[in-house]
PDB file of C-alpha atoms and ligand atoms in Angstrom:
ATOM      1  CA  UNK A 233     142.360  89.102 101.379  1.00 55.00           C
ATOM      2  CA  UNK A 234     141.059  92.492 100.511  1.00 55.00           C
ATOM      3  CA  UNK A 235     138.575  93.928  98.178  1.00 57.00           C
ATOM      4  CA  UNK A 236     140.247  94.938  95.390  1.00 56.00           C
ATOM      5  CA  UNK A 237     137.250  96.117  93.489  1.00 61.00           C
ATOM      6  CA  UNK A 238     133.108  96.550  94.681  1.00 67.00           C
ATOM      7  CA  UNK A 239     132.989  92.836  93.770  1.00 83.00           C
ATOM      8  CA  UNK A 240     132.646  89.591  94.953  1.00 95.00           C
ATOM      9  CA  UNK A 241     135.742  86.874  94.513  1.00 97.00           C
ATOM     10  CA  UNK A 242     136.621  83.147  94.679  1.00 98.00           C
ATOM     11  CA  UNK A 243     139.235  82.228  97.052  1.00 98.00           C
ATOM     12  CA  UNK A 244     140.109  78.558  96.520  1.00 98.00           C
ATOM     13  CA  UNK A 245     142.098  76.665 100.037  1.00 98.00           C
ATOM     14  CA  UNK A 246     143.567  72.919  98.350  1.00 98.00           C
ATOM     15  CA  UNK A 247     146.190  70.638  99.080  1.00 98.00           C
ATOM     16  CA  UNK A 248     145.917  66.947 100.100  1.00 98.00           C
ATOM     17  CA  UNK A 249     144.842  65.444 103.379  1.00 96.00           C
ATOM     18  CA  UNK A 250     146.350  66.204 107.016  1.00 96.00           C
ATOM     19  CA  UNK A 251     147.637  70.124 105.148  1.00 97.00           C
ATOM     20  CA  UNK A 252     145.301  72.353 107.246  1.00 96.00           C
ATOM     21  CA  UNK A 253     142.645  73.484 104.561  1.00 96.00           C
ATOM     22  CA  UNK A 254     139.531  72.880 106.976  1.00 93.00           C
ATOM     23  CA  UNK A 255     141.814  75.110 109.908  1.00 93.00           C
ATOM     24  CA  UNK A 256     142.410  77.294 107.633  1.00 96.00           C
ATOM     25  CA  UNK A 257     139.073  78.187 106.000  1.00 96.00           C
ATOM     26  CA  UNK A 258     137.809  77.957 109.847  1.00 94.00           C
ATOM     27  CA  UNK A 259     140.635  81.024 110.636  1.00 95.00           C
ATOM     28  CA  UNK A 260     139.557  83.245 107.728  1.00 97.00           C
ATOM     29  CA  UNK A 261     135.439  82.646 108.761  1.00 95.00           C
ATOM     30  CA  UNK A 262     136.786  83.458 112.258  1.00 94.00           C
ATOM     31  CA  UNK A 263     138.632  86.579 111.088  1.00 96.00           C
ATOM     32  CA  UNK A 264     135.167  87.142 109.205  1.00 95.00           C
ATOM     33  CA  UNK A 265     133.135  87.305 112.430  1.00 93.00           C
ATOM     34  CA  UNK A 266     135.382  89.560 114.177  1.00 95.00           C
ATOM     35  CA  UNK A 267     135.001  92.074 111.383  1.00 96.00           C
ATOM     36  CA  UNK A 268     130.783  91.943 112.272  1.00 96.00           C
ATOM     37  CA  UNK A 269     130.945  89.975 108.908  1.00 95.00           C
ATOM     38  CA  UNK A 270     128.066  87.777 108.098  1.00 96.00           C
ATOM     39  CA  UNK A 271     129.296  84.262 107.589  1.00 96.00           C
ATOM     40  CA  UNK A 272     127.460  81.285 105.550  1.00 95.00           C
ATOM     41  CA  UNK A 273     129.260  78.098 105.490  1.00 95.00           C
ATOM     42  CA  UNK A 274     128.186  74.471 103.447  1.00 93.00           C
ATOM     43  CA  UNK A 275     129.149  70.692 103.329  1.00 91.00           C
ATOM     44  CA  UNK A 276     128.289  68.102 101.815  1.00 91.00           C
ATOM     45  CA  UNK A 277     125.457  65.667 102.153  1.00 87.00           C
ATOM     46  CA  UNK A 278     128.595  62.891 101.431  1.00 76.00           C
ATOM     47  CA  UNK A 279     130.837  63.708 104.594  1.00 54.00           C
ATOM     48  CA  UNK A 280     128.997  63.154 108.027  1.00 57.00           C
ATOM     49  CA  UNK A 281     132.473  62.854 110.098  1.00 50.00           C
ATOM     50  CA  UNK A 282     131.688  65.372 112.581  1.00 48.00           C
ATOM     51  CA  UNK A 283     127.945  65.632 112.526  1.00 48.00           C
ATOM     52  CA  UNK A 284     125.951  66.619 110.559  1.00 56.00           C
ATOM     53  CA  UNK A 285     125.720  70.763 110.664  1.00 71.00           C
ATOM     54  CA  UNK A 286     129.545  71.290 111.655  1.00 74.00           C
ATOM     55  CA  UNK A 287     132.604  71.393 109.924  1.00 76.00           C
ATOM     56  CA  UNK A 288     135.444  69.975 111.677  1.00 71.00           C
ATOM     57  CA  UNK A 289     139.118  70.082 111.323  1.00 68.00           C
ATOM     58  CA  UNK A 290     141.277  67.184 112.237  1.00 70.00           C
ATOM     59  CA  UNK A 291     142.668  70.123 115.058  1.00 68.00           C
ATOM     60  CA  UNK A 292     139.484  70.227 116.469  1.00 66.00           C
ATOM     61  CA  UNK A 293     137.853  72.758 115.913  1.00 74.00           C
ATOM     62  CA  UNK A 294     134.649  73.585 113.856  1.00 78.00           C
ATOM     63  CA  UNK A 295     132.004  75.671 112.330  1.00 85.00           C
ATOM     64  CA  UNK A 296     128.319  75.164 112.215  1.00 90.00           C
ATOM     65  CA  UNK A 297     127.562  74.123 108.425  1.00 91.00           C
ATOM     66  CA  UNK A 298     124.276  73.672 106.611  1.00 89.00           C
ATOM     67  CA  UNK A 299     124.390  70.044 104.876  1.00 90.00           C
ATOM     68  CA  UNK A 300     123.223  70.210 101.469  1.00 89.00           C
ATOM     69  CA  UNK A 301     122.993  67.757  98.353  1.00 87.00           C
ATOM     70  CA  UNK A 302     126.610  66.968  96.649  1.00 86.00           C
ATOM     71  CA  UNK A 303     124.751  65.321  94.165  1.00 84.00           C
ATOM     72  CA  UNK A 304     123.958  67.064  90.271  1.00 80.00           C
ATOM     73  CA  UNK A 305     122.278  70.724  90.783  1.00 82.00           C
ATOM     74  CA  UNK A 306     121.648  69.944  94.565  1.00 83.00           C
ATOM     75  CA  UNK A 307     124.515  72.341  95.347  1.00 88.00           C
ATOM     76  CA  UNK A 308     122.050  75.151  94.262  1.00 92.00           C
ATOM     77  CA  UNK A 309     120.092  75.141  97.477  1.00 88.00           C
ATOM     78  CA  UNK A 310     123.434  77.010  98.226  1.00 89.00           C
ATOM     79  CA  UNK A 311     122.008  80.067  96.390  1.00 91.00           C
ATOM     80  CA  UNK A 312     118.180  79.510  98.092  1.00 89.00           C
ATOM     81  CA  UNK A 313     119.186  79.129 101.519  1.00 89.00           C
ATOM     82  CA  UNK A 314     121.516  82.000 101.705  1.00 93.00           C
ATOM     83  CA  UNK A 315     119.948  85.188 103.266  1.00 91.00           C
ATOM     84  CA  UNK A 316     122.299  88.136 102.429  1.00 91.00           C
ATOM     85  CA  UNK A 317     125.234  86.731 104.481  1.00 94.00           C
ATOM     86  CA  UNK A 318     128.878  88.685 102.926  1.00 95.00           C
ATOM     87  CA  UNK A 319     130.545  85.299 103.078  1.00 97.00           C
ATOM     88  CA  UNK A 320     129.825  82.281 101.386  1.00 97.00           C
ATOM     89  CA  UNK A 321     132.002  79.300 102.466  1.00 97.00           C
ATOM     90  CA  UNK A 322     131.867  75.870 100.924  1.00 96.00           C
ATOM     91  CA  UNK A 323     133.806  72.898 102.685  1.00 94.00           C
ATOM     92  CA  UNK A 324     134.846  69.384 101.143  1.00 94.00           C
ATOM     93  CA  UNK A 325     134.415  70.629  97.661  1.00 96.00           C
ATOM     94  CA  UNK A 326     135.956  67.468  95.854  1.00 96.00           C
ATOM     95  CA  UNK A 327     132.495  65.949  96.715  1.00 93.00           C
ATOM     96  CA  UNK A 328     130.626  67.829  95.137  1.00 94.00           C
ATOM     97  CA  UNK A 329     129.520  67.500  91.568  1.00 93.00           C
ATOM     98  CA  UNK A 330     130.612  70.114  88.551  1.00 94.00           C
ATOM     99  CA  UNK A 331     127.401  72.606  89.161  1.00 95.00           C
ATOM    100  CA  UNK A 332     129.684  74.350  92.156  1.00 96.00           C
ATOM    101  CA  UNK A 333     131.796  75.535  89.887  1.00 97.00           C
ATOM    102  CA  UNK A 334     128.769  77.897  88.412  1.00 96.00           C
ATOM    103  CA  UNK A 335     127.150  78.429  91.940  1.00 96.00           C
ATOM    104  CA  UNK A 336     130.324  79.832  92.800  1.00 97.00           C
ATOM    105  CA  UNK A 337     131.048  82.145  89.610  1.00 96.00           C
ATOM    106  CA  UNK A 338     127.250  83.258  90.529  1.00 95.00           C
ATOM    107  CA  UNK A 339     128.046  84.174  94.112  1.00 96.00           C
ATOM    108  CA  UNK A 340     131.068  86.083  93.595  1.00 96.00           C
ATOM    109  CA  UNK A 341     128.875  88.259  90.867  1.00 94.00           C
ATOM    110  CA  UNK A 342     126.751  88.852  93.361  1.00 93.00           C
ATOM    111  CA  UNK A 343     129.197  91.036  95.678  1.00 94.00           C
ATOM    112  CA  UNK A 344     129.862  87.716  97.951  1.00 96.00           C
ATOM    113  CA  UNK A 345     133.006  86.679  99.185  1.00 97.00           C
ATOM    114  CA  UNK A 346     133.007  83.017  98.418  1.00 98.00           C
ATOM    115  CA  UNK A 347     135.816  80.389 100.604  1.00 98.00           C
ATOM    116  CA  UNK A 348     136.251  76.931  98.689  1.00 98.00           C
ATOM    117  CA  UNK A 349     137.992  74.175 100.541  1.00 98.00           C
ATOM    118  CA  UNK A 350     138.662  70.816  98.855  1.00 97.00           C
ATOM    119  CA  UNK A 351     141.181  67.761  97.955  1.00 98.00           C
ATOM    120  CA  UNK A 352     143.038  69.224  94.456  1.00 98.00           C
ATOM    121  CA  UNK A 353     144.057  65.334  93.669  1.00 98.00           C
ATOM    122  CA  UNK A 354     142.007  62.130  94.236  1.00 97.00           C
ATOM    123  CA  UNK A 355     144.433  58.965  96.112  1.00 97.00           C
ATOM    124  CA  UNK A 356     145.552  58.788  92.565  1.00 97.00           C
ATOM    125  CA  UNK A 357     147.467  61.697  92.228  1.00 97.00           C
ATOM    126  CA  UNK A 358     144.630  62.962  89.708  1.00 97.00           C
ATOM    127  CA  UNK A 359     143.145  66.003  89.355  1.00 97.00           C
ATOM    128  CA  UNK A 360     139.799  65.661  91.595  1.00 97.00           C
ATOM    129  CA  UNK A 361     137.391  67.619  90.011  1.00 96.00           C
ATOM    130  CA  UNK A 362     135.530  69.962  89.969  1.00 97.00           C
ATOM    131  CA  UNK A 363     138.571  71.739  92.121  1.00 98.00           C
ATOM    132  CA  UNK A 364     140.279  72.228  89.125  1.00 98.00           C
ATOM    133  CA  UNK A 365     138.040  74.013  87.477  1.00 98.00           C
ATOM    134  CA  UNK A 366     137.173  76.285  90.927  1.00 98.00           C
ATOM    135  CA  UNK A 367     141.107  76.690  90.778  1.00 98.00           C
ATOM    136  CA  UNK A 368     141.446  78.094  87.765  1.00 98.00           C
ATOM    137  CA  UNK A 369     138.296  79.824  87.724  1.00 97.00           C
ATOM    138  CA  UNK A 370     139.309  80.968  91.512  1.00 98.00           C
ATOM    139  CA  UNK A 371     140.939  85.035  91.887  1.00 97.00           C
ATOM    140  CA  UNK A 372     142.867  83.715  94.938  1.00 98.00           C
ATOM    141  CA  UNK A 373     144.679  79.988  95.338  1.00 98.00           C
ATOM    142  CA  UNK A 374     146.060  78.500  98.620  1.00 98.00           C
ATOM    143  CA  UNK A 375     147.376  75.024  97.738  1.00 98.00           C
ATOM    144  CA  UNK A 376     148.330  73.757 101.226  1.00 98.00           C
ATOM    145  CA  UNK A 377     151.257  70.776 101.951  1.00 98.00           C
ATOM    146  CA  UNK A 378     150.707  68.518 104.729  1.00 98.00           C
ATOM    147  CA  UNK A 379     154.031  66.573 105.974  1.00 98.00           C
ATOM    148  CA  UNK A 380     154.915  63.113 104.150  1.00 98.00           C
ATOM    149  CA  UNK A 381     154.550  60.662 106.720  1.00 97.00           C
ATOM    150  CA  UNK A 382     158.013  58.679 105.040  1.00 98.00           C
ATOM    151  CA  UNK A 383     160.667  60.759 105.149  1.00 98.00           C
ATOM    152  CA  UNK A 384     158.998  64.144 106.223  1.00 98.00           C
ATOM    153  CA  UNK A 385     159.120  66.381 103.489  1.00 98.00           C
ATOM    154  CA  UNK A 386     156.719  68.377 102.080  1.00 98.00           C
ATOM    155  CA  UNK A 387     153.301  66.367 100.897  1.00 98.00           C
ATOM    156  CA  UNK A 388     151.306  67.215  98.237  1.00 98.00           C
ATOM    157  CA  UNK A 389     149.420  63.981  97.680  1.00 98.00           C
ATOM    158  CA  UNK A 390     147.240  61.338  99.693  1.00 97.00           C
ATOM    159  CA  UNK A 391     147.782  58.067  99.661  1.00 97.00           C
ATOM    160  CA  UNK A 392     145.036  55.110 100.259  1.00 96.00           C
ATOM    161  CA  UNK A 393     145.904  52.391 102.565  1.00 95.00           C
ATOM    162  CA  UNK A 394     143.571  49.273 102.573  1.00 92.00           C
ATOM    163  CA  UNK A 395     144.188  46.227 104.708  1.00 88.00           C
ATOM    164  CA  UNK A 396     147.542  47.842 105.321  1.00 90.00           C
ATOM    165  CA  UNK A 397     148.580  48.190 101.359  1.00 93.00           C
ATOM    166  CA  UNK A 398     148.555  50.985  98.875  1.00 95.00           C
ATOM    167  CA  UNK A 399     145.192  51.026  97.483  1.00 95.00           C
ATOM    168  CA  UNK A 400     144.410  49.681  93.906  1.00 94.00           C
ATOM    169  CA  UNK A 401     144.256  51.929  90.723  1.00 95.00           C
ATOM    170  CA  UNK A 402     140.448  50.169  89.814  1.00 93.00           C
ATOM    171  CA  UNK A 403     138.916  51.768  93.381  1.00 92.00           C
ATOM    172  CA  UNK A 404     136.316  54.503  93.369  1.00 90.00           C
ATOM    173  CA  UNK A 405     137.730  57.610  93.876  1.00 91.00           C
ATOM    174  CA  UNK A 406     135.402  58.367  96.441  1.00 86.00           C
ATOM    175  CA  UNK A 407     134.539  55.679  99.588  1.00 79.00           C
ATOM    176  CA  UNK A 408     132.372  57.004 102.647  1.00 68.00           C
ATOM    177  CA  UNK A 409     132.564  54.666 105.870  1.00 62.00           C
ATOM    178  CA  UNK A 410     134.622  52.223 104.211  1.00 66.00           C
ATOM    179  CA  UNK A 411     138.041  50.255 105.871  1.00 76.00           C
ATOM    180  CA  UNK A 412     140.408  52.305 104.732  1.00 85.00           C
ATOM    181  CA  UNK A 413     143.121  55.242 106.024  1.00 92.00           C
ATOM    182  CA  UNK A 414     145.096  57.773 104.065  1.00 95.00           C
ATOM    183  CA  UNK A 415     148.189  59.593 105.121  1.00 96.00           C
ATOM    184  CA  UNK A 416     149.696  62.254 103.440  1.00 98.00           C
ATOM    185  CA  UNK A 417     152.854  61.693 101.260  1.00 98.00           C
ATOM    186  CA  UNK A 418     155.113  63.429  98.791  1.00 98.00           C
ATOM    187  CA  UNK A 419     155.153  62.363  95.201  1.00 98.00           C
ATOM    188  CA  UNK A 420     158.129  60.089  95.650  1.00 98.00           C
ATOM    189  CA  UNK A 421     156.643  58.273  98.941  1.00 98.00           C
ATOM    190  CA  UNK A 422     153.213  57.920  97.052  1.00 98.00           C
ATOM    191  CA  UNK A 423     152.235  54.949  96.110  1.00 97.00           C
ATOM    192  CA  UNK A 424     149.429  53.643  93.551  1.00 97.00           C
ATOM    193  CA  UNK A 425     148.837  50.192  93.129  1.00 95.00           C
ATOM    194  CA  UNK A 426     148.722  48.801  89.413  1.00 95.00           C
ATOM    195  CA  UNK A 427     148.975  45.335  89.896  1.00 87.00           C
TER     196      UNK A 427
HETATM  197 ZN1   ZN B 562     158.159  61.399 101.423  1.00 67.65          ZN
END
């Protein structure tokens, strides 16, 4: 990414689970750090898979992050705790409420580079707000693919599996700490149970 004006901008890194979103986010943060730019990273309070203050990828790398409340206006804490950092990273954006869109816009308008990573689709294959709104208002969007665990083709969807069965369409969109698992799947192999 390069500056085309003197303003800030928003970058979105999206795709299914296991598509390498967080790894790509961390790669960009490392590049910024090497260039001597200051970085602030944030993660929602809902996600404690890798500890309360670390952005972690499945590949094992990590970055220290500030945990902010994902509900309601809690994401405005991002603006409050910033201390002049040039680059602002927000991981797991799909877990934030809609005010995240306004926060990203405000930070970019104030001259910052904002990098947001998150799922674009729910386990049902529906748009996973607020990520679609971030995509629409961003300057740059990268949609990454995983590999379908069934057929090996590029995967754009996240398959939720509960007790060995595809998840039912009526399950909650977000469940934390429950006994489910996930796979990357292509459109053909992605299954949402309706019966
Ligand atoms: Zn497939």
